[in-house]
Amino acid sequence: MTVATEPDHSLVADRPNRLDLYLALLRIRAFENAASKLYRESEIPGFVHLSVGQEAVAVGACWGLRDDDIITSNHRGHGHVLAKGADMKAMFAELMAKDTGTCRGRGGSMHIADLTRGVYGANGIVGAGLPIAVGAATAIKLRRTDNVVFAFFGDGAAAQGAFHESINLAVTLALPVVFLCENNHFAEFSTSETFPTVSLEQRAKGYGVPYLYADGNDVDSVLAVAEQATARVRAGGGPVLMEAETYRVHGHYEGDPQRYRSASEFETWQKRDPILLLRERLISSGVSPDEIAAVERAAEAEVDQAVGFARTSPVPSEDSLRNYVYGDPVAVRITSRPDEPAGEPIRMSRAIAKALSHELEDSPETFLAGIDVGAGGNVFGITRGLYERFPGRVIDTPISETALMGMGIGAAMSGMKPVVELMYLDFMGVCFDQLLNQAAKMRFMTGGQGSVPMTVRTQFGAGRSSGSQHSQSLEALFAHVPGLKVVMPSTPADAYGLLRAAIADADPVIFIENRLLYETKGAAPPRGHLLPIGKAEVVRPGTDITLVSMSRMVHRCLAVAAELAADGVACEVIDLRTISPLDHTTVLESVAKTSRLLVVHEAVSDFGVGAELAARIADEGFTLMDAPIRRIGALPMPAPYAPNLEALWLPDDARITAAVRELVAY
């Protein structure tokens, strides 16, 4: 372990400032002690993780930060949030699940946040705040301000892939972020000796990032080192890895029996309690016991008042249950599918490229980031030329999907409009936490504070022997996550209009393109063409049966409808365009005419969009039906590689035609 240098006490030399430091430590300790008591008495529901003994890290790190600087925290984040300036009354109210809480009672202890103070949230997922910090730092760099981000994490989080990806990306882009490891010697129920590994100092050398060490129980030491780190980052020197060695006095959670802790170790660290150390230093510098006692009383009085406020605050009203899941719908000009091309027909790949180009031209808050989207122009060449036209706003990243998604989230929370590219839809598994637990839930967990207007562009498409890991249609996984929106266009005009609407949307949108449609041509949309997210379209009217699909399978349904028309079968074809929110109303209105429904999608049939749509129509339109509701999808198995097997696996015209004939004849 690196030995701490003697802190520069001149930084906090004057008496009022030293007493303010002491008060800052006491406020956190009193808050945590009160939270422990309230939890034992069942006034705080859920989980509570306390930072008793670690107060000096929070106070020292946040002391020199401005209101518009940003922090991300972890599940043990009360101290960080208090030190950054959040209101104590609102914090207690949040812990006690009251409507006056910082997050309106939606976040609780593990997810407490206050964006007005630059607190982008504590986090219940270990290490998950680090990629978000990278995103906030990206926004700062793009805006060319001198703000900084502090990303607090525990020593246990250093084993997470998110930690490595985040530091690597921050170094690559020279981002203004301090990664502060609060080394409290425990990772949940394991001591630091349980999993021996290389030190953070050694890791810092591997990343080529400066490493700074502080005595985490000495607020003067943390303050001095944090000031050094902040100064370097604020001046444009790139990221810093800082370690503050401290000790976790309470268990992993309140009620933890702590069988892993030795009494002798505990007693040794208690002699170096951060409040005791500063108190002794104050006395030795001439501060009177009366002055110290007055500060101690002030901290206790503030806590008592804050708890009283929380106790008398109302709980969230029951009619607010569904609030804060999605933002207000963005008003768009509802433009129908162009009947005639505006000039020459356009390929879908070029329509997507134009949408991105026009957004970058029209909105300085928009940027594009992803693996090989810059100089390489994307694996399919879609973004070619944008890197040169929009320097600094088309960002190549390492192969770090978790950090990339976090970059989008943190930047979006900072008011940017990021478009991040996940190269293949199949790769969502390596970064799903950032979408499932961060992007989708941020607005709700923060009580409406944390908007995430991020667009994730990705693509899929079976039929070219891409194998089981590059052929999956996984839209149902995203659609099952409240807070996310999912879009799947089928034509160039729709791709343009829906992508621009997605970027304008207040919520995270997963925009899924089918690579087998990239070179198909269609009507060229006018500049500024927008389509409403959540609205399906009848692309072929009919009276005998309703065919519902999305993406490439819309074209298969249209081909079948054209063929069956010769036999007098009038198929109505609906393009869902948006998977979530699902426009079942348009489908229900169609079924009221046709009395028959067939849903076709490229994804496996089981547990998919077809199953959801069938359930809704059966629930709301059962009396309308003259035949069973059918769905056709890929067989419920991984995608085969052999072309003949892949052809059997995928839906085709013959299967669709047979199903239509059977239902019409029912």
JSON list of N, CA, C and O in Angstrom, two decimals, residues 458-497:
[
{"chain": "A", "resi": 458, "resn": "THR", "atom": "N", "xyz": [-29.13, -0.43, -32.99]},
{"chain": "A", "resi": 458, "resn": "THR", "atom": "CA", "xyz": [-28.55, -1.76, -33.12]},
{"chain": "A", "resi": 458, "resn": "THR", "atom": "C", "xyz": [-29.22, -2.45, -34.30]},
{"chain": "A", "resi": 458, "resn": "THR", "atom": "O", "xyz": [-30.19, -1.94, -34.86]},
{"chain": "A", "resi": 459, "resn": "GLN", "atom": "N", "xyz": [-28.68, -3.62, -34.70]},
{"chain": "A", "resi": 459, "resn": "GLN", "atom": "CA", "xyz": [-29.23, -4.31, -35.85]},
{"chain": "A", "resi": 459, "resn": "GLN", "atom": "C", "xyz": [-29.20, -5.81, -35.65]},
{"chain": "A", "resi": 459, "resn": "GLN", "atom": "O", "xyz": [-28.47, -6.34, -34.80]},
{"chain": "A", "resi": 460, "resn": "PHE", "atom": "N", "xyz": [-30.05, -6.49, -36.41]},
{"chain": "A", "resi": 460, "resn": "PHE", "atom": "CA", "xyz": [-30.15, -7.95, -36.37]},
{"chain": "A", "resi": 460, "resn": "PHE", "atom": "C", "xyz": [-30.51, -8.41, -37.77]},
{"chain": "A", "resi": 460, "resn": "PHE", "atom": "O", "xyz": [-30.66, -7.62, -38.69]},
{"chain": "A", "resi": 461, "resn": "GLY", "atom": "N", "xyz": [-30.70, -9.71, -37.92]},
{"chain": "A", "resi": 461, "resn": "GLY", "atom": "CA", "xyz": [-31.17, -10.23, -39.20]},
{"chain": "A", "resi": 461, "resn": "GLY", "atom": "C", "xyz": [-30.66, -11.62, -39.47]},
{"chain": "A", "resi": 461, "resn": "GLY", "atom": "O", "xyz": [-29.44, -11.83, -39.59]},
{"chain": "A", "resi": 462, "resn": "ALA", "atom": "N", "xyz": [-31.56, -12.58, -39.54]},
{"chain": "A", "resi": 462, "resn": "ALA", "atom": "CA", "xyz": [-31.20, -13.95, -39.86]},
{"chain": "A", "resi": 462, "resn": "ALA", "atom": "C", "xyz": [-31.42, -14.20, -41.35]},
{"chain": "A", "resi": 462, "resn": "ALA", "atom": "O", "xyz": [-32.14, -13.46, -42.01]},
{"chain": "A", "resi": 463, "resn": "GLY", "atom": "N", "xyz": [-30.81, -15.28, -41.84]},
{"chain": "A", "resi": 463, "resn": "GLY", "atom": "CA", "xyz": [-30.98, -15.65, -43.24]},
{"chain": "A", "resi": 463, "resn": "GLY", "atom": "C", "xyz": [-29.70, -15.63, -44.04]},
{"chain": "A", "resi": 463, "resn": "GLY", "atom": "O", "xyz": [-29.71, -15.92, -45.23]},
{"chain": "A", "resi": 464, "resn": "ARG", "atom": "N", "xyz": [-28.58, -15.30, -43.40]},
{"chain": "A", "resi": 464, "resn": "ARG", "atom": "CA", "xyz": [-27.29, -15.25, -44.10]},
{"chain": "A", "resi": 464, "resn": "ARG", "atom": "C", "xyz": [-26.23, -16.11, -43.40]},
{"chain": "A", "resi": 464, "resn": "ARG", "atom": "O", "xyz": [-25.06, -15.82, -43.48]},
{"chain": "A", "resi": 465, "resn": "SER", "atom": "N", "xyz": [-26.69, -17.14, -42.69]},
{"chain": "A", "resi": 465, "resn": "SER", "atom": "CA", "xyz": [-25.77, -18.05, -42.00]},
{"chain": "A", "resi": 465, "resn": "SER", "atom": "C", "xyz": [-24.84, -17.32, -41.04]},
{"chain": "A", "resi": 465, "resn": "SER", "atom": "O", "xyz": [-23.64, -17.59, -40.98]},
{"chain": "A", "resi": 466, "resn": "SER", "atom": "N", "xyz": [-25.39, -16.41, -40.26]},
{"chain": "A", "resi": 466, "resn": "SER", "atom": "CA", "xyz": [-24.57, -15.69, -39.29]},
{"chain": "A", "resi": 466, "resn": "SER", "atom": "C", "xyz": [-24.42, -16.45, -37.97]},
{"chain": "A", "resi": 466, "resn": "SER", "atom": "O", "xyz": [-23.66, -16.03, -37.10]},
{"chain": "A", "resi": 467, "resn": "GLY", "atom": "N", "xyz": [-25.16, -17.53, -37.81]},
{"chain": "A", "resi": 467, "resn": "GLY", "atom": "CA", "xyz": [-24.99, -18.38, -36.64]},
{"chain": "A", "resi": 467, "resn": "GLY", "atom": "C", "xyz": [-25.80, -17.92, -35.44]},
{"chain": "A", "resi": 467, "resn": "GLY", "atom": "O", "xyz": [-26.47, -16.89, -35.45]},
{"chain": "A", "resi": 468, "resn": "SER", "atom": "N", "xyz": [-25.68, -18.68, -34.36]},
{"chain": "A", "resi": 468, "resn": "SER", "atom": "CA", "xyz": [-26.55, -18.50, -33.20]},
{"chain": "A", "resi": 468, "resn": "SER", "atom": "C", "xyz": [-26.29, -17.23, -32.42]},
{"chain": "A", "resi": 468, "resn": "SER", "atom": "O", "xyz": [-27.17, -16.79, -31.68]},
{"chain": "A", "resi": 469, "resn": "GLN", "atom": "N", "xyz": [-25.11, -16.64, -32.55]},
{"chain": "A", "resi": 469, "resn": "GLN", "atom": "CA", "xyz": [-24.79, -15.45, -31.76]},
{"chain": "A", "resi": 469, "resn": "GLN", "atom": "C", "xyz": [-24.83, -14.15, -32.56]},
{"chain": "A", "resi": 469, "resn": "GLN", "atom": "O", "xyz": [-24.51, -13.09, -32.03]},
{"chain": "A", "resi": 470, "resn": "HIS", "atom": "N", "xyz": [-25.25, -14.24, -33.83]},
{"chain": "A", "resi": 470, "resn": "HIS", "atom": "CA", "xyz": [-25.36, -13.03, -34.65]},
{"chain": "A", "resi": 470, "resn": "HIS", "atom": "C", "xyz": [-26.66, -13.00, -35.46]},
{"chain": "A", "resi": 470, "resn": "HIS", "atom": "O", "xyz": [-26.73, -12.30, -36.47]},
{"chain": "A", "resi": 471, "resn": "SER", "atom": "N", "xyz": [-27.68, -13.71, -35.01]},
{"chain": "A", "resi": 471, "resn": "SER", "atom": "CA", "xyz": [-28.91, -13.80, -35.79]},
{"chain": "A", "resi": 471, "resn": "SER", "atom": "C", "xyz": [-30.17, -13.58, -34.97]},
{"chain": "A", "resi": 471, "resn": "SER", "atom": "O", "xyz": [-31.27, -13.73, -35.49]},
{"chain": "A", "resi": 472, "resn": "GLN", "atom": "N", "xyz": [-30.04, -13.24, -33.71]},
{"chain": "A", "resi": 472, "resn": "GLN", "atom": "CA", "xyz": [-31.18, -13.26, -32.81]},
{"chain": "A", "resi": 472, "resn": "GLN", "atom": "C", "xyz": [-32.03, -12.00, -32.91]},
{"chain": "A", "resi": 472, "resn": "GLN", "atom": "O", "xyz": [-31.51, -10.89, -32.99]},
{"chain": "A", "resi": 473, "resn": "SER", "atom": "N", "xyz": [-33.34, -12.21, -32.86]},
{"chain": "A", "resi": 473, "resn": "SER", "atom": "CA", "xyz": [-34.31, -11.12, -32.82]},
{"chain": "A", "resi": 473, "resn": "SER", "atom": "C", "xyz": [-34.81, -11.04, -31.38]},
{"chain": "A", "resi": 473, "resn": "SER", "atom": "O", "xyz": [-35.69, -11.79, -30.97]},
{"chain": "A", "resi": 474, "resn": "LEU", "atom": "N", "xyz": [-34.26, -10.12, -30.60]},
{"chain": "A", "resi": 474, "resn": "LEU", "atom": "CA", "xyz": [-34.44, -10.10, -29.14]},
{"chain": "A", "resi": 474, "resn": "LEU", "atom": "C", "xyz": [-35.29, -8.93, -28.66]},
{"chain": "A", "resi": 474, "resn": "LEU", "atom": "O", "xyz": [-35.23, -8.54, -27.50]},
{"chain": "A", "resi": 475, "resn": "GLU", "atom": "N", "xyz": [-36.13, -8.39, -29.54]},
{"chain": "A", "resi": 475, "resn": "GLU", "atom": "CA", "xyz": [-36.90, -7.20, -29.17]},
{"chain": "A", "resi": 475, "resn": "GLU", "atom": "C", "xyz": [-37.80, -7.44, -27.96]},
{"chain": "A", "resi": 475, "resn": "GLU", "atom": "O", "xyz": [-38.07, -6.52, -27.18]},
{"chain": "A", "resi": 476, "resn": "ALA", "atom": "N", "xyz": [-38.29, -8.68, -27.79]},
{"chain": "A", "resi": 476, "resn": "ALA", "atom": "CA", "xyz": [-39.20, -8.96, -26.68]},
{"chain": "A", "resi": 476, "resn": "ALA", "atom": "C", "xyz": [-38.51, -8.79, -25.33]},
{"chain": "A", "resi": 476, "resn": "ALA", "atom": "O", "xyz": [-39.16, -8.44, -24.34]},
{"chain": "A", "resi": 477, "resn": "LEU", "atom": "N", "xyz": [-37.20, -9.03, -25.27]},
{"chain": "A", "resi": 477, "resn": "LEU", "atom": "CA", "xyz": [-36.48, -8.83, -24.01]},
{"chain": "A", "resi": 477, "resn": "LEU", "atom": "C", "xyz": [-36.50, -7.37, -23.60]},
{"chain": "A", "resi": 477, "resn": "LEU", "atom": "O", "xyz": [-36.74, -7.04, -22.43]},
{"chain": "A", "resi": 478, "resn": "PHE", "atom": "N", "xyz": [-36.26, -6.48, -24.54]},
{"chain": "A", "resi": 478, "resn": "PHE", "atom": "CA", "xyz": [-36.30, -5.05, -24.25]},
{"chain": "A", "resi": 478, "resn": "PHE", "atom": "C", "xyz": [-37.73, -4.59, -23.96]},
{"chain": "A", "resi": 478, "resn": "PHE", "atom": "O", "xyz": [-37.95, -3.78, -23.06]},
{"chain": "A", "resi": 479, "resn": "ALA", "atom": "N", "xyz": [-38.68, -5.11, -24.73]},
{"chain": "A", "resi": 479, "resn": "ALA", "atom": "CA", "xyz": [-40.07, -4.68, -24.55]},
{"chain": "A", "resi": 479, "resn": "ALA", "atom": "C", "xyz": [-40.62, -5.09, -23.19]},
{"chain": "A", "resi": 479, "resn": "ALA", "atom": "O", "xyz": [-41.58, -4.49, -22.70]},
{"chain": "A", "resi": 480, "resn": "HIS", "atom": "N", "xyz": [-40.01, -6.09, -22.58]},
{"chain": "A", "resi": 480, "resn": "HIS", "atom": "CA", "xyz": [-40.47, -6.56, -21.27]},
{"chain": "A", "resi": 480, "resn": "HIS", "atom": "C", "xyz": [-39.97, -5.67, -20.13]},
{"chain": "A", "resi": 480, "resn": "HIS", "atom": "O", "xyz": [-40.34, -5.88, -18.98]},
{"chain": "A", "resi": 481, "resn": "VAL", "atom": "N", "xyz": [-39.16, -4.67, -20.44]},
{"chain": "A", "resi": 481, "resn": "VAL", "atom": "CA", "xyz": [-38.58, -3.80, -19.42]},
{"chain": "A", "resi": 481, "resn": "VAL", "atom": "C", "xyz": [-39.31, -2.46, -19.41]},
{"chain": "A", "resi": 481, "resn": "VAL", "atom": "O", "xyz": [-39.12, -1.65, -20.33]},
{"chain": "A", "resi": 482, "resn": "PRO", "atom": "N", "xyz": [-40.14, -2.19, -18.41]},
{"chain": "A", "resi": 482, "resn": "PRO", "atom": "CA", "xyz": [-40.81, -0.88, -18.34]},
{"chain": "A", "resi": 482, "resn": "PRO", "atom": "C", "xyz": [-39.78, 0.25, -18.27]},
{"chain": "A", "resi": 482, "resn": "PRO", "atom": "O", "xyz": [-38.80, 0.16, -17.53]},
{"chain": "A", "resi": 483, "resn": "GLY", "atom": "N", "xyz": [-40.02, 1.28, -19.04]},
{"chain": "A", "resi": 483, "resn": "GLY", "atom": "CA", "xyz": [-39.10, 2.41, -19.09]},
{"chain": "A", "resi": 483, "resn": "GLY", "atom": "C", "xyz": [-38.35, 2.50, -20.40]},
{"chain": "A", "resi": 483, "resn": "GLY", "atom": "O", "xyz": [-37.88, 3.58, -20.78]},
{"chain": "A", "resi": 484, "resn": "LEU", "atom": "N", "xyz": [-38.25, 1.38, -21.10]},
{"chain": "A", "resi": 484, "resn": "LEU", "atom": "CA", "xyz": [-37.62, 1.38, -22.42]},
{"chain": "A", "resi": 484, "resn": "LEU", "atom": "C", "xyz": [-38.69, 1.44, -23.50]},
{"chain": "A", "resi": 484, "resn": "LEU", "atom": "O", "xyz": [-39.80, 0.92, -23.34]},
{"chain": "A", "resi": 485, "resn": "LYS", "atom": "N", "xyz": [-38.36, 2.06, -24.62]},
{"chain": "A", "resi": 485, "resn": "LYS", "atom": "CA", "xyz": [-39.20, 2.02, -25.82]},
{"chain": "A", "resi": 485, "resn": "LYS", "atom": "C", "xyz": [-38.44, 1.26, -26.90]},
{"chain": "A", "resi": 485, "resn": "LYS", "atom": "O", "xyz": [-37.20, 1.34, -26.97]},
{"chain": "A", "resi": 486, "resn": "VAL", "atom": "N", "xyz": [-39.16, 0.53, -27.73]},
{"chain": "A", "resi": 486, "resn": "VAL", "atom": "CA", "xyz": [-38.53, -0.33, -28.72]},
{"chain": "A", "resi": 486, "resn": "VAL", "atom": "C", "xyz": [-39.15, -0.07, -30.09]},
{"chain": "A", "resi": 486, "resn": "VAL", "atom": "O", "xyz": [-40.38, -0.14, -30.24]},
{"chain": "A", "resi": 487, "resn": "VAL", "atom": "N", "xyz": [-38.31, 0.22, -31.07]},
{"chain": "A", "resi": 487, "resn": "VAL", "atom": "CA", "xyz": [-38.76, 0.60, -32.41]},
{"chain": "A", "resi": 487, "resn": "VAL", "atom": "C", "xyz": [-38.10, -0.33, -33.43]},
{"chain": "A", "resi": 487, "resn": "VAL", "atom": "O", "xyz": [-36.91, -0.64, -33.33]},
{"chain": "A", "resi": 488, "resn": "MET", "atom": "N", "xyz": [-38.90, -0.78, -34.45]},
{"chain": "A", "resi": 488, "resn": "MET", "atom": "CA", "xyz": [-38.38, -1.66, -35.49]},
{"chain": "A", "resi": 488, "resn": "MET", "atom": "C", "xyz": [-38.96, -1.22, -36.84]},
{"chain": "A", "resi": 488, "resn": "MET", "atom": "O", "xyz": [-40.05, -1.63, -37.22]},
{"chain": "A", "resi": 489, "resn": "PRO", "atom": "N", "xyz": [-38.25, -0.38, -37.60]},
{"chain": "A", "resi": 489, "resn": "PRO", "atom": "CA", "xyz": [-38.79, 0.11, -38.88]},
{"chain": "A", "resi": 489, "resn": "PRO", "atom": "C", "xyz": [-38.66, -0.93, -39.98]},
{"chain": "A", "resi": 489, "resn": "PRO", "atom": "O", "xyz": [-37.82, -1.82, -39.93]},
{"chain": "A", "resi": 490, "resn": "SER", "atom": "N", "xyz": [-39.50, -0.75, -41.03]},
{"chain": "A", "resi": 490, "resn": "SER", "atom": "CA", "xyz": [-39.48, -1.70, -42.15]},
{"chain": "A", "resi": 490, "resn": "SER", "atom": "C", "xyz": [-39.15, -1.03, -43.48]},
{"chain": "A", "resi": 490, "resn": "SER", "atom": "O", "xyz": [-38.87, -1.72, -44.46]},
{"chain": "A", "resi": 491, "resn": "THR", "atom": "N", "xyz": [-39.20, 0.32, -43.55]},
{"chain": "A", "resi": 491, "resn": "THR", "atom": "CA", "xyz": [-38.97, 1.02, -44.81]},
{"chain": "A", "resi": 491, "resn": "THR", "atom": "C", "xyz": [-37.98, 2.16, -44.58]},
{"chain": "A", "resi": 491, "resn": "THR", "atom": "O", "xyz": [-37.79, 2.62, -43.45]},
{"chain": "A", "resi": 492, "resn": "PRO", "atom": "N", "xyz": [-37.37, 2.67, -45.64]},
{"chain": "A", "resi": 492, "resn": "PRO", "atom": "CA", "xyz": [-36.45, 3.80, -45.49]},
{"chain": "A", "resi": 492, "resn": "PRO", "atom": "C", "xyz": [-37.12, 5.03, -44.87]},
{"chain": "A", "resi": 492, "resn": "PRO", "atom": "O", "xyz": [-36.54, 5.67, -43.98]},
{"chain": "A", "resi": 493, "resn": "ALA", "atom": "N", "xyz": [-38.34, 5.36, -45.32]},
{"chain": "A", "resi": 493, "resn": "ALA", "atom": "CA", "xyz": [-39.01, 6.54, -44.78]},
{"chain": "A", "resi": 493, "resn": "ALA", "atom": "C", "xyz": [-39.31, 6.37, -43.30]},
{"chain": "A", "resi": 493, "resn": "ALA", "atom": "O", "xyz": [-39.16, 7.30, -42.50]},
{"chain": "A", "resi": 494, "resn": "ASP", "atom": "N", "xyz": [-39.76, 5.15, -42.92]},
{"chain": "A", "resi": 494, "resn": "ASP", "atom": "CA", "xyz": [-40.03, 4.91, -41.51]},
{"chain": "A", "resi": 494, "resn": "ASP", "atom": "C", "xyz": [-38.76, 4.95, -40.68]},
{"chain": "A", "resi": 494, "resn": "ASP", "atom": "O", "xyz": [-38.74, 5.45, -39.55]},
{"chain": "A", "resi": 495, "resn": "ALA", "atom": "N", "xyz": [-37.69, 4.39, -41.22]},
{"chain": "A", "resi": 495, "resn": "ALA", "atom": "CA", "xyz": [-36.41, 4.40, -40.50]},
{"chain": "A", "resi": 495, "resn": "ALA", "atom": "C", "xyz": [-35.97, 5.83, -40.22]},
{"chain": "A", "resi": 495, "resn": "ALA", "atom": "O", "xyz": [-35.54, 6.16, -39.11]},
{"chain": "A", "resi": 496, "resn": "TYR", "atom": "N", "xyz": [-36.10, 6.70, -41.21]},
{"chain": "A", "resi": 496, "resn": "TYR", "atom": "CA", "xyz": [-35.73, 8.11, -41.03]},
{"chain": "A", "resi": 496, "resn": "TYR", "atom": "C", "xyz": [-36.64, 8.77, -40.00]},
{"chain": "A", "resi": 496, "resn": "TYR", "atom": "O", "xyz": [-36.18, 9.39, -39.03]},
{"chain": "A", "resi": 497, "resn": "GLY", "atom": "N", "xyz": [-37.96, 8.65, -40.21]},
{"chain": "A", "resi": 497, "resn": "GLY", "atom": "CA", "xyz": [-38.90, 9.36, -39.35]},
{"chain": "A", "resi": 497, "resn": "GLY", "atom": "C", "xyz": [-38.91, 8.86, -37.92]},
{"chain": "A", "resi": 497, "resn": "GLY", "atom": "O", "xyz": [-39.04, 9.65, -36.97]}
]
